[in-house]
Amino acid sequence: MSSLKGITRISYLVFFISHIPITLLIDGQAFLPRNWYPQSLVDIVDWYVSTFKDKMMSHPTEPWFKSLISLEILFQLPFFVYAVHCLLQHKDGILFRSLCIVYGASTSTTIVPILASIVSDSDATFSEKSILLGFYLPYLIFPLWLTLITVRDNIVSDSEKGKKLN
């Protein structure tokens, strides 16, 4: 993919590498039993919830949010590992490009109710909402941008193939 080069490639590599431990160690606590985690990790999530007033990560977790985290663990996590491999090896075959579109479209869609929940929280101050949006917005921006550049690259690639065939 011509768009996943240079600083863009490095940015996505950092994004996916950092997202693997976040998914397993932090977000996973909203879906998996908390007693599967060391107390120190449970304490980190509890500190985060109390410090930043993130109701979605508080326990018991709301079913709608738990379902989104289940998708993150079951579908996104394997993609993160695969994406890191592909980015490190500079592989950008059709499977990787297709999965980028699926991941990007799915994730940018599922983050919308999370952002809506933050914005509509009547108990949170503007400052608290702003901080939470700062935490969550990258998980809209990176996947949405990945979808757009992958689709664009596929369209450009297809049109170039058409020119060669004509």
Rosetta silent file (secondary structure, phi, psi, omega in degrees, C-alpha in Angstrom):
SEQUENCE: MSSLKGITRISYLVFFISHIPITLLIDGQAFLPRNWYPQSLVDIVDWYVSTFKDKMMSHPTEPWFKSLISLEILFQLPFFVYAVHCLLQHKDGILFRSLCIVYGASTSTTIVPILASIVSDSDATFSEKSILLGFYLPYLIFPLWLTLITVRDNIVSDSEKGKKLN
SCORE:     score description
SCORE:     0.000 S_00000001
   1 L     0.000  123.496 -175.858    0.000    0.000    0.000 S_00000001
   2 L   -65.859  -25.984 -177.725    1.563    3.211   -1.093 S_00000001
   3 L   -82.220  -16.900 -179.602    0.024    5.179    1.800 S_00000001
   4 L   -97.443   60.850  178.146    1.467    2.952    4.525 S_00000001
   5 L  -130.791  162.081  175.120    5.043    4.111    4.153 S_00000001
   6 H    60.948 -134.393 -175.535    7.326    6.376    6.154 S_00000001
   7 H   -65.165  -31.842  178.367    5.830    8.158    9.140 S_00000001
   8 H   -65.020  -45.588  178.299    2.351    6.765    8.434 S_00000001
   9 H   -61.014  -45.227  179.864    3.659    3.190    8.588 S_00000001
  10 H   -63.443  -41.250  178.961    5.580    3.921   11.794 S_00000001
  11 H   -60.295  -44.985  179.241    2.505    5.575   13.342 S_00000001
  12 H   -69.931  -35.010  176.728    0.355    2.520   12.622 S_00000001
  13 H   -61.658  -46.962  177.467    3.085    0.196   13.826 S_00000001
  14 H   -63.257  -43.559  179.679    3.236    2.068   17.155 S_00000001
  15 H   -57.851  -50.341 -177.184   -0.581    2.186   17.315 S_00000001
  16 H   -70.899  -40.972  178.417   -0.972   -1.579   16.809 S_00000001
  17 H   -61.482  -44.361 -178.731    1.986   -2.572   19.015 S_00000001
  18 H   -69.830  -28.773 -176.976    0.711   -0.392   21.871 S_00000001
  19 H   -73.903  -23.824  179.813   -2.847   -1.627   21.415 S_00000001
  20 H   -61.830  -55.854  179.042   -1.923   -5.290   22.026 S_00000001
  21 H   -67.472  -32.619  178.035   -1.057   -4.893   25.749 S_00000001
  22 H   -61.694  -44.251  179.672   -3.841   -2.318   26.224 S_00000001
  23 H   -63.812  -48.274 -175.981   -6.386   -4.800   24.868 S_00000001
  24 H   -69.970  -44.329 -168.886   -5.069   -7.733   26.887 S_00000001
  25 H   -96.215  -28.139 -176.114   -4.256   -6.038   30.180 S_00000001
  26 H  -109.663  -65.979 -176.982   -6.634   -3.081   30.467 S_00000001
  27 H   -59.974  -36.444 -179.622   -9.626   -3.317   28.133 S_00000001
  28 H   -55.482  -26.679 -179.663   -9.903   -7.058   28.668 S_00000001
  29 H   -67.167  -16.706  176.861  -10.921   -6.426   32.272 S_00000001
  30 H   -82.923  -10.328 -178.170  -14.246   -5.068   31.004 S_00000001
  31 L  -120.339  -48.225 -177.306  -15.028   -8.445   29.407 S_00000001
  32 L   -83.906  158.030  177.963  -13.028  -11.198   31.083 S_00000001
  33 L   -58.850  133.867 -177.208  -13.345  -12.088   34.773 S_00000001
  34 H   -64.868  -25.444 -179.384  -11.286   -9.656   36.824 S_00000001
  35 H   -72.941   -3.680  172.993   -9.903  -12.465   38.975 S_00000001
  36 H   -79.942  -12.060 -174.950   -7.909  -13.600   35.927 S_00000001
  37 L  -105.542  147.523  173.501   -5.794  -10.462   36.320 S_00000001
  38 L   -62.298  148.317 -178.156   -3.114   -9.671   38.890 S_00000001
  39 H   -55.467  -34.813 -179.538   -4.332   -7.275   41.570 S_00000001
  40 H   -61.896  -37.286  177.704   -1.879   -4.623   40.374 S_00000001
  41 H   -72.983  -36.794  175.579   -3.608   -4.486   36.954 S_00000001
  42 H   -62.794  -41.737  178.932   -7.055   -4.406   38.561 S_00000001
  43 H   -63.094  -37.621  178.399   -5.826   -1.535   40.734 S_00000001
  44 H   -62.903  -44.738  179.274   -4.599    0.356   37.649 S_00000001
  45 H   -65.592  -42.720  178.149   -8.037    0.094   36.010 S_00000001
  46 H   -61.204  -41.472  177.103   -9.759    1.094   39.264 S_00000001
  47 H   -62.043  -45.736  179.425   -7.423    4.097   39.567 S_00000001
  48 H   -59.220  -46.398 -179.072   -8.116    5.060   35.945 S_00000001
  49 H   -61.251  -46.017 -177.667  -11.899    4.809   36.456 S_00000001
  50 H   -73.171  -34.503 -178.584  -11.862    6.897   39.617 S_00000001
  51 H   -73.693  -43.602 -173.163   -9.361    9.449   38.315 S_00000001
  52 H  -106.814    4.061  174.838  -10.856   10.016   34.869 S_00000001
  53 L    56.417   41.918  178.780  -14.497    9.142   35.643 S_00000001
  54 L   -88.177   91.836 -176.861  -14.708    6.571   32.849 S_00000001
  55 H   -62.404  -28.783 -177.174  -18.028    4.914   33.707 S_00000001
  56 H   -65.114  -32.326 -179.335  -17.719    2.468   30.835 S_00000001
  57 H   -90.098   -1.310  179.713  -14.721    0.762   32.430 S_00000001
  58 L   -77.430  159.657 -177.523  -16.294    0.642   35.893 S_00000001
  59 L  -108.837  140.796   -0.488  -17.611   -2.617   37.290 S_00000001
  60 L   -73.015  145.850 -177.629  -20.004   -4.145   36.686 S_00000001
  61 L   -76.808  138.020  177.586  -19.512   -3.309   33.021 S_00000001
  62 L   -62.047  141.122 -178.068  -22.574   -2.396   30.983 S_00000001
  63 H   -56.687  -38.702 -178.454  -23.564   -5.193   28.544 S_00000001
  64 H   -64.106  -39.176 -179.677  -23.317   -2.958   25.452 S_00000001
  65 H   -73.602  -39.788  177.628  -19.752   -1.950   26.331 S_00000001
  66 H   -58.918  -39.286  179.563  -18.802   -5.495   27.288 S_00000001
  67 H   -65.498  -37.291  177.360  -19.991   -6.664   23.864 S_00000001
  68 H   -67.481  -38.150  177.749  -17.750   -4.108   22.135 S_00000001
  69 H   -67.584  -35.046  177.078  -14.763   -5.220   24.215 S_00000001
  70 H   -61.330  -39.239  176.478  -15.523   -8.840   23.287 S_00000001
  71 H   -64.486  -39.548  178.142  -15.195   -7.812   19.623 S_00000001
  72 H   -60.102  -45.430 -177.178  -11.919   -6.086   20.428 S_00000001
  73 H   -72.159  -45.439 -173.120  -10.512   -9.209   22.062 S_00000001
  74 H   -79.037  -33.051 -175.187  -11.872  -11.810   19.640 S_00000001
  75 H  -114.506  -44.092 -176.605  -11.445   -9.998   16.322 S_00000001
  76 H   -73.642  -41.755 -177.602   -9.285   -6.908   16.669 S_00000001
  77 H   -56.401  -48.454  175.847   -6.523   -8.423   18.801 S_00000001
  78 H   -60.568  -35.044  177.014   -5.595  -11.086   16.211 S_00000001
  79 H   -65.196  -40.189  179.060   -5.626   -8.348   13.564 S_00000001
  80 H   -55.924  -46.419 -178.990   -3.250   -6.216   15.669 S_00000001
  81 H   -63.154  -45.804  179.319   -0.740   -9.074   15.762 S_00000001
  82 H   -63.837  -41.997 -179.681   -1.128   -9.714   12.033 S_00000001
  83 H   -63.752  -41.655  177.171   -0.879   -6.002   11.215 S_00000001
  84 H   -60.188  -45.638  178.656    2.337   -5.649   13.228 S_00000001
  85 H   -58.210  -49.734 -178.509    3.784   -8.625   11.360 S_00000001
  86 H   -63.095  -42.061 -179.730    2.772   -7.192    7.969 S_00000001
  87 H   -68.219  -37.668  178.079    4.048   -3.704    8.774 S_00000001
  88 H   -68.371  -35.834 -177.827    7.370   -5.018   10.075 S_00000001
  89 H   -90.585    0.498 -177.395    7.803   -7.246    7.005 S_00000001
  90 L    56.623   38.954  177.070    6.540   -4.550    4.590 S_00000001
  91 L   -97.656  130.952  179.858    3.845   -6.971    3.378 S_00000001
  92 L  -140.102   48.303 -179.658    0.744   -5.396    1.933 S_00000001
  93 L   -70.476  179.429 -175.533   -1.047   -8.166    0.103 S_00000001
  94 H   -62.784  -35.107  178.700   -4.743   -8.358   -0.594 S_00000001
  95 H   -63.826  -46.826  179.800   -5.478  -10.122    2.719 S_00000001
  96 H   -61.978  -45.751 -179.989   -3.806   -7.370    4.723 S_00000001
  97 H   -62.655  -42.056  179.029   -5.524   -4.626    2.730 S_00000001
  98 H   -63.887  -43.287  179.242   -8.903   -6.335    3.072 S_00000001
  99 H   -66.946  -32.913  175.624   -8.462   -6.795    6.813 S_00000001
 100 H   -61.158  -42.608  179.599   -7.430   -3.141    7.155 S_00000001
 101 H   -66.317  -45.315  179.969  -10.732   -2.110    5.597 S_00000001
 102 H   -62.791  -49.150  179.745  -12.758   -4.502    7.784 S_00000001
 103 H   -60.226  -50.405 -175.840  -10.920   -3.497   10.961 S_00000001
 104 H   -61.733  -45.603 -179.320  -11.035    0.219   10.196 S_00000001
 105 H   -67.645  -43.640 -179.480  -14.704    0.320    9.240 S_00000001
 106 H   -64.459  -47.857 -176.370  -15.792   -1.891   12.124 S_00000001
 107 H   -68.133  -42.911 -179.816  -13.762   -0.094   14.773 S_00000001
 108 H   -67.540  -25.613  175.343  -14.626    3.418   13.659 S_00000001
 109 H   -75.062  -43.772 -176.611  -18.288    2.374   13.705 S_00000001
 110 H   -74.219  -19.179  178.730  -18.188    0.789   17.164 S_00000001
 111 H   -76.324  -20.776 -177.999  -16.379    3.746   18.714 S_00000001
 112 H   -58.882  -48.203  177.930  -19.301    6.061   17.884 S_00000001
 113 H   -64.902  -28.163  176.768  -21.572    4.819   20.720 S_00000001
 114 H   -66.877  -47.056  178.359  -18.624    5.081   23.102 S_00000001
 115 H   -64.019  -39.166  177.950  -18.035    8.705   22.116 S_00000001
 116 H   -63.584  -38.123  178.186  -21.777    9.396   22.324 S_00000001
 117 H   -63.694  -40.051  178.667  -21.843    7.930   25.817 S_00000001
 118 H   -65.710  -50.327 -175.843  -19.043   10.239   26.894 S_00000001
 119 H   -64.091  -35.356 -175.178  -20.582   13.352   25.356 S_00000001
 120 L   -89.674    1.599 -179.494  -24.076   12.635   26.731 S_00000001
 121 L   -69.917  106.685 -176.265  -22.967   11.881   30.312 S_00000001
 122 L   -72.456  -16.175  178.968  -24.887   14.479   32.310 S_00000001
 123 L   -85.095  -16.308 -175.713  -22.834   13.772   35.446 S_00000001
 124 L   -90.953  144.917  176.023  -19.498   14.600   33.810 S_00000001
 125 L   -79.642  167.485  176.860  -18.031   18.074   33.553 S_00000001
 126 H   -58.036  -41.777 -179.659  -16.805   19.526   30.271 S_00000001
 127 H   -63.315  -44.747  179.068  -13.233   18.941   31.422 S_00000001
 128 H   -63.726  -41.624  177.557  -13.883   15.275   32.300 S_00000001
 129 H   -63.398  -41.976 -179.042  -15.587   14.709   28.950 S_00000001
 130 H   -62.364  -41.940  179.225  -12.704   16.397   27.127 S_00000001
 131 H   -64.128  -46.742  179.424  -10.123   14.185   28.820 S_00000001
 132 H   -63.452  -40.857  176.293  -12.062   11.010   28.029 S_00000001
 133 H   -60.742  -36.418  176.416  -12.549   12.118   24.435 S_00000001
 134 H   -62.550  -35.377  177.071   -8.792   12.620   24.281 S_00000001
 135 H   -71.830  -41.638 -170.947   -8.306    9.003   25.355 S_00000001
 136 H   -90.115  -28.483 -176.491  -10.906    7.550   22.983 S_00000001
 137 L   -58.271  -35.914  176.722  -10.647    9.725   19.837 S_00000001
 138 H   -58.262  -27.160 -179.634   -7.423    8.085   18.557 S_00000001
 139 H   -81.088   -2.735  166.345   -9.427    4.850   18.355 S_00000001
 140 H   -99.113  -46.682 -173.242  -11.728    6.596   15.893 S_00000001
 141 H   -64.820  -50.716 -177.527   -9.090    8.567   14.002 S_00000001
 142 H   -63.233  -48.985  178.835   -6.549    5.790   13.342 S_00000001
 143 H   -64.468  -40.823  179.842   -9.063    3.152   12.168 S_00000001
 144 H   -64.252  -43.858  177.915  -11.048    5.628   10.076 S_00000001
 145 H   -62.760  -40.318  178.370   -7.883    6.964    8.450 S_00000001
 146 H   -61.479  -42.043  177.732   -6.713    3.378    7.789 S_00000001
 147 H   -61.117  -48.688 -176.630  -10.012    2.617    6.069 S_00000001
 148 H   -63.144  -45.487 -178.356   -9.823    5.734    3.917 S_00000001
 149 H   -71.531  -32.445  178.403   -6.224    5.288    2.800 S_00000001
 150 H   -69.370  -44.982  177.665   -6.692    1.573    2.128 S_00000001
 151 H   -62.517  -45.302  179.010   -9.817    2.123    0.046 S_00000001
 152 H   -59.594  -45.440  179.186   -8.114    4.983   -1.812 S_00000001
 153 H   -62.411  -38.479  178.650   -5.039    2.856   -2.504 S_00000001
 154 H   -66.582  -39.927  178.700   -7.235    0.026   -3.768 S_00000001
 155 H   -65.617  -44.842  178.903   -9.135    2.386   -6.090 S_00000001
 156 H   -62.645  -44.473 -179.886   -5.887    3.883   -7.410 S_00000001
 157 H   -62.140  -43.812  179.268   -4.392    0.417   -7.839 S_00000001
 158 H   -65.165  -39.523 -179.334   -7.489   -0.853   -9.671 S_00000001
 159 H   -69.290  -33.828  176.743   -7.575    2.167  -11.974 S_00000001
 160 H   -67.947  -37.915  176.320   -3.881    1.696  -12.798 S_00000001
 161 H   -63.505  -40.054  178.694   -4.548   -1.946  -13.623 S_00000001
 162 H   -62.913  -38.507  178.609   -7.398   -0.838  -15.892 S_00000001
 163 H   -65.693  -38.406 -179.340   -5.086    1.559  -17.723 S_00000001
 164 H   -69.342  -32.786 -178.642   -2.560   -1.210  -18.264 S_00000001
 165 H   -76.710  -26.962 -176.468   -5.231   -3.543  -19.609 S_00000001
 166 L   -83.648    0.000    0.000   -6.658   -0.992  -22.068 S_00000001
